[in-house]
Amino acid sequence: MVLPAPHDHDRRKRVHPSKVKYEHVGSVRNDRTHLTSQDISTGQPPIRFLFIAVSLLIPVANAPQKPIIFRDPEVGDMVQVMPVPAIGAGIKDSLLVPGAELLATGQGVALVPLADGARLDADRNGIEVSMPGGLYLSRDLPAPGSAPGAGPEGDGALISPGGPVDLSRWMRGGTDKFVPEHQKLMARMAYIRPEEKNAQRLEVARHYLANGMAAEALGILRLIAQTDPAMVDTPNFAGVHGVAQYMMGRYPEAERDLSQAGLAKDPQAQLWLAAARSKQSDQPNKQALLLRLAPDDMKGLHARLRMALGTEAVRSTAAAGDSKGANRIIEAMNGPGLSPRDLGAISHMQGIAAQAGKQWDQAIAKYREAEDSASRPDRAYAARARIELQLKRGLISAGEAIAQLEKLRFAWRGEDFEYQLLKRLSELMVADARYADALRLMRTVVSNFPEHPDVPNVQQAMSDTFEKLFLGGLADNLSAFAAIGLFDEFQDLTPSGTKGDEMIRKLADRLAQVDLIDRSADLLRHQVRFRLNGVEKARVGARLAFLQLSDRKPGPALEALDASEVPDQPADLYDQRRYMRVRALADLGRSAEALALILNDNSDKAKELRAEIFWEQKRWPEVVSAVEQMVEPPLGNLPIEPKLARRLVDLATAMTLAHDERGLARLRRNFGAKMAKTEFREAFALLTSEPERGIIDPASVADKIKQVQSFQGFMADWTKRMQTQGLSSIN
């Protein structure tokens, strides 16, 4: 709506309050003052503001004299804000005025300059929007229905010729001419019809992007999408949006935009699309066929765009083994506008190209050059590449590589660098037999990067390393203490099922062999309680009971047997568990119960158990009777085996303590000659000596047979088997 001009000559006038809501800005001929109105939302009747040829006045009282200025973190615009004390006094709807944009606010005034010098000021009359020379005035617009651009001097959007992606043309003279060209594009907004504004905005976005201002371009493109959603699906919009997304590091979004069918025949769009795909792939060489053509389109680009496209083109081409192609791209990256950081990136790229050409010394030198550059990310990436190359060439050891890579953990944490560095460190630690450090680092990676798409691979690497340690035998190279400590720390990695059971079995065997009985028992107890069923539960329960008996803990041994009792046990396992129960009951002083369990059992184990129990009770005649049942003389001239020799010493000892002279004489007569050829000859001779040689000194007898350690019963064989073959070998 056009308001009549005031009759006085004051250049700033208020518009009287009215309840009319104006929907658009109008214009009149240049021989009249231009006035427009727009609502400001308040709790009182709407306040109007006045726009004239020189400035725009918003009549709000008690505004500060100077605005607060800050940068929009998303698009980079400098926003000027005037807070006001009146509650609810704000701009109801955003408004574009020549040279600036007034943002919608709940309270106060916020302005985004669209031309140099646009600013907010305040005095007693209110808040003023102005700029040097006055705000831009509209020219006369063509009559409604006339063709776009029919106004004076060819009014209409300034559309660049060329394809959907033509970055060098969009530069409009580059950095040196950026400000006047940008002002020209923005000033054009006042000349054109509303339906042409988005085309002009697209040209502004192109200009921003071509001059390395991707964030600013995205801000303009967002405004276009809000006002004309259908334009988003056009190739012209998608081309600008896709390249801008790439420049912001949003590669999936860039790929989506640049994959639009309308861009399939645009060479530059396809080049940027290949770069976006290469960025996301672990096989960048697949894009090399297209990216090696980058030099043809790169030379005329802004330095930021050259660097962004060129670095990925070098990586892709070098990954394909094309060192010459990579160097051609690097030559195209060089040019005006490069910063010290850019030069560091180029040194890094030269190292990559040299490595692709197997020029190892030159590659290392270029990497070191990049490490000394002003580019922090390239310092970190180049250092990592150099360390990997030196390790591959045998110039440093895995341990030295680990030490150097450790220093890079906080050198750069952007992109995927930190994740890949930690993952690689864990791999090297495994290779260097630093298993605990490797597993801890992998756990850190999983914890700190839970959403990373590669995390399942790290979790699998943790499980594989744990299995190699405790199933593959790597833990055998560790001390038993280190092995159980590692297992305890990462026991959550123990697999379910037979793999996990086998892992625990092996570790329990290892611990039992080195007398870490308690720790071995803990592992078996956990299996019995939580992991096993059926016969295997009974079998492991018997091993646990054996460990407890070996550690002189008959009570826990009985508990282990009770907790692992299952039906339908194999006969040999059932008997083994019964004998262990007999031994535990006897150790608890419940000998009658123990002997009742083997009352009619004539097996060797039962005989050994009876002899043991009688021995412990000093019932020597019963010991003699029990042991004699286990002694069978060797056939012919066969020598006496060590086990039989030990039994004969046990029998002679029992006969001596039972005062069985006839039995001793019989032993001397039947076994004396053959026992003289065994390691127990002196003890046997002393115990079976004739009475006329004098009374036997018990102390001398004890001294002679101390190696026998009293009666060697049914546990002895299992103990020996455990020490030589492992705990699980007993059943």
Coordinates of C-alpha atoms in Angstrom, one line a residue, residues 431-659:
A431 CA 50.7 -56.8 16.8
D432 CA 53.1 -55.6 19.5
A433 CA 51.7 -58.1 22.0
R434 CA 50.3 -55.2 24.1
Y435 CA 46.9 -57.0 24.4
A436 CA 45.6 -55.2 27.5
D437 CA 46.4 -51.8 26.1
A438 CA 44.8 -52.7 22.8
L439 CA 41.6 -54.0 24.4
R440 CA 41.4 -50.9 26.6
L441 CA 41.8 -48.6 23.6
M442 CA 39.2 -50.5 21.6
R443 CA 36.8 -50.2 24.5
T444 CA 37.5 -46.4 24.5
V445 CA 36.7 -46.2 20.8
V446 CA 33.4 -48.1 21.2
S447 CA 32.5 -45.9 24.2
N448 CA 33.4 -42.5 22.6
F449 CA 32.1 -43.2 19.1
P450 CA 28.8 -45.2 19.7
E451 CA 27.2 -43.9 16.5
H452 CA 30.1 -44.4 14.2
P453 CA 29.2 -46.8 11.4
D454 CA 32.5 -48.7 11.8
V455 CA 32.0 -49.4 15.5
P456 CA 30.7 -52.9 14.9
N457 CA 34.0 -53.8 13.3
V458 CA 35.9 -52.5 16.4
Q459 CA 33.6 -54.6 18.6
Q460 CA 34.3 -57.6 16.5
A461 CA 38.1 -56.9 16.7
M462 CA 37.8 -56.9 20.5
S463 CA 36.0 -60.2 20.5
D464 CA 38.5 -61.7 18.0
T465 CA 41.5 -60.5 20.1
F466 CA 40.0 -61.9 23.2
E467 CA 39.4 -65.3 21.5
K468 CA 42.9 -65.4 20.2
L469 CA 44.2 -64.8 23.7
F470 CA 42.2 -67.4 25.5
L471 CA 41.3 -69.8 22.7
G472 CA 44.2 -69.4 20.3
G473 CA 46.9 -69.6 22.9
L474 CA 48.2 -66.0 22.8
A475 CA 47.6 -65.8 26.6
D476 CA 50.1 -68.6 27.1
N477 CA 52.8 -66.1 26.5
L478 CA 51.6 -64.0 29.4
S479 CA 52.2 -64.8 33.1
A480 CA 49.3 -66.6 34.8
F481 CA 48.7 -63.5 36.9
A482 CA 48.6 -61.2 33.8
A483 CA 46.3 -63.7 32.0
I484 CA 43.7 -63.8 34.8
G485 CA 43.9 -60.1 35.3
L486 CA 43.2 -59.5 31.6
F487 CA 40.3 -62.0 31.6
D488 CA 38.7 -60.4 34.7
E489 CA 39.0 -56.9 33.1
F490 CA 37.3 -58.0 29.8
Q491 CA 35.2 -61.0 30.9
D492 CA 32.2 -59.3 29.2
L493 CA 33.9 -60.4 25.9
T494 CA 33.6 -64.1 26.8
P495 CA 31.4 -65.6 24.1
S496 CA 28.4 -67.6 24.9
G497 CA 28.1 -71.3 24.2
T498 CA 30.8 -73.8 23.7
K499 CA 33.5 -71.2 22.7
G500 CA 33.1 -69.5 26.0
D501 CA 33.1 -72.7 27.9
E502 CA 36.3 -73.9 26.2
M503 CA 37.9 -70.5 26.9
I504 CA 37.2 -70.8 30.6
R505 CA 38.3 -74.4 30.7
K506 CA 41.7 -73.5 29.2
L507 CA 42.2 -70.6 31.6
A508 CA 41.1 -72.7 34.6
D509 CA 43.6 -75.4 33.6
R510 CA 46.4 -72.8 33.3
L511 CA 45.6 -71.3 36.8
A512 CA 45.4 -74.7 38.5
Q513 CA 48.8 -75.7 37.1
V514 CA 50.5 -72.8 38.7
D515 CA 48.6 -73.3 42.0
L516 CA 46.3 -70.3 41.6
I517 CA 43.6 -72.6 43.0
D518 CA 41.2 -69.9 44.2
R519 CA 41.1 -68.1 40.9
S520 CA 40.6 -71.3 39.0
A521 CA 37.9 -72.3 41.4
D522 CA 36.1 -69.0 40.8
L523 CA 36.0 -69.5 37.1
L524 CA 34.6 -73.0 37.5
R525 CA 32.1 -71.9 40.1
H526 CA 30.7 -69.3 37.7
Q527 CA 30.3 -71.9 35.0
V528 CA 28.5 -74.2 37.3
R529 CA 26.1 -71.5 38.5
F530 CA 25.4 -69.6 35.4
R531 CA 26.6 -71.2 32.2
L532 CA 26.3 -75.0 32.1
N533 CA 23.6 -77.6 32.2
G534 CA 23.4 -81.4 32.0
V535 CA 26.4 -83.7 32.1
E536 CA 28.9 -80.9 31.4
K537 CA 27.7 -79.2 34.5
A538 CA 28.4 -82.3 36.6
R539 CA 31.8 -82.7 34.9
V540 CA 32.9 -79.2 35.7
G541 CA 31.4 -79.5 39.2
A542 CA 33.7 -82.5 39.8
R543 CA 36.7 -80.5 38.7
L544 CA 35.7 -77.7 41.1
A545 CA 35.3 -80.2 43.9
F546 CA 38.7 -81.7 43.1
L547 CA 40.3 -78.2 43.4
Q548 CA 38.6 -77.6 46.7
L549 CA 39.9 -81.0 48.0
S550 CA 43.4 -80.2 46.8
D551 CA 43.2 -76.9 48.7
R552 CA 41.9 -78.7 51.9
K553 CA 38.5 -77.3 51.7
P554 CA 36.1 -80.2 52.0
G555 CA 33.1 -78.1 52.8
P556 CA 33.2 -76.1 49.5
A557 CA 34.0 -79.4 47.7
L558 CA 30.7 -80.9 49.0
E559 CA 28.9 -77.7 48.0
A560 CA 30.3 -77.9 44.5
L561 CA 29.1 -81.5 44.2
D562 CA 25.7 -80.7 45.4
A563 CA 25.3 -77.7 43.1
S564 CA 26.3 -79.7 40.0
E565 CA 24.3 -82.8 40.7
V566 CA 22.3 -83.8 37.6
P567 CA 20.6 -87.0 36.5
D568 CA 21.7 -89.6 34.0
Q569 CA 25.5 -89.2 34.5
P570 CA 27.9 -91.5 32.7
A571 CA 29.1 -94.3 35.1
D572 CA 32.7 -93.2 35.2
L573 CA 31.7 -89.6 36.0
Y574 CA 29.2 -90.8 38.7
D575 CA 31.9 -92.9 40.4
Q576 CA 34.4 -90.1 40.3
R577 CA 32.0 -87.7 41.9
R578 CA 31.1 -90.4 44.5
Y579 CA 34.8 -90.9 45.4
M580 CA 35.3 -87.1 45.8
R581 CA 32.2 -87.0 48.1
V582 CA 33.8 -89.9 50.2
R583 CA 37.1 -87.9 50.4
A584 CA 35.2 -84.7 51.4
L585 CA 33.1 -86.5 54.1
A586 CA 36.2 -88.1 55.6
D587 CA 38.0 -84.8 55.7
L588 CA 35.1 -83.4 57.6
G589 CA 35.3 -86.2 60.2
R590 CA 32.3 -88.0 58.9
S591 CA 34.2 -91.3 58.2
A592 CA 31.2 -93.6 58.8
E593 CA 29.2 -91.8 56.1
A594 CA 32.2 -91.9 53.8
L595 CA 32.9 -95.6 54.2
A596 CA 29.2 -96.4 53.7
L597 CA 29.3 -94.9 50.2
I598 CA 32.0 -97.5 49.2
L599 CA 30.9 -100.4 51.4
N600 CA 30.6 -102.9 48.6
D601 CA 32.9 -101.2 46.1
N602 CA 36.0 -103.3 45.3
S603 CA 37.4 -100.9 42.7
D604 CA 41.0 -99.7 43.0
K605 CA 39.8 -96.2 43.9
A606 CA 37.5 -97.5 46.6
K607 CA 40.4 -99.6 48.1
E608 CA 42.7 -96.5 48.0
L609 CA 40.0 -94.5 49.8
R610 CA 39.4 -97.1 52.5
A611 CA 43.2 -97.4 53.1
E612 CA 43.5 -93.6 53.3
I613 CA 40.6 -93.3 55.8
F614 CA 42.0 -96.1 58.0
W615 CA 45.5 -94.6 57.8
E616 CA 44.2 -91.2 59.0
Q617 CA 42.4 -92.9 61.8
K618 CA 45.6 -94.9 62.7
R619 CA 43.6 -98.2 62.3
W620 CA 46.8 -100.0 61.2
P621 CA 45.4 -103.6 60.9
E622 CA 42.6 -102.3 58.6
V623 CA 45.2 -100.3 56.7
V624 CA 47.3 -103.5 56.2
S625 CA 44.2 -105.4 55.0
A626 CA 43.2 -102.7 52.6
V627 CA 46.7 -102.1 51.1
E628 CA 47.4 -105.9 50.7
Q629 CA 44.4 -106.0 48.4
M630 CA 46.1 -103.5 46.1
V631 CA 49.5 -105.3 46.0
E632 CA 50.1 -107.8 43.3
P633 CA 53.7 -109.2 42.8
P634 CA 55.2 -108.6 39.3
L635 CA 55.4 -111.6 37.0
G636 CA 58.7 -113.4 36.6
N637 CA 61.8 -111.2 36.7
L638 CA 59.9 -108.0 35.8
P639 CA 61.1 -105.1 37.9
I640 CA 58.8 -103.4 40.4
E641 CA 57.1 -100.3 39.0
P642 CA 57.4 -97.0 41.1
K643 CA 53.7 -97.1 42.0
L644 CA 53.9 -100.6 43.4
A645 CA 57.2 -99.8 45.2
R646 CA 55.4 -96.9 46.9
R647 CA 52.5 -99.2 47.9
L648 CA 55.0 -101.7 49.4
V649 CA 56.6 -99.0 51.5
D650 CA 53.1 -97.9 52.6
L651 CA 52.3 -101.5 53.5
A652 CA 55.6 -102.0 55.4
T653 CA 55.0 -98.8 57.3
A654 CA 51.5 -100.0 58.3
M655 CA 52.7 -103.4 59.3
T656 CA 55.5 -101.9 61.4
L657 CA 53.0 -99.6 63.2
A658 CA 50.6 -102.6 63.6
H659 CA 53.6 -104.7 65.0

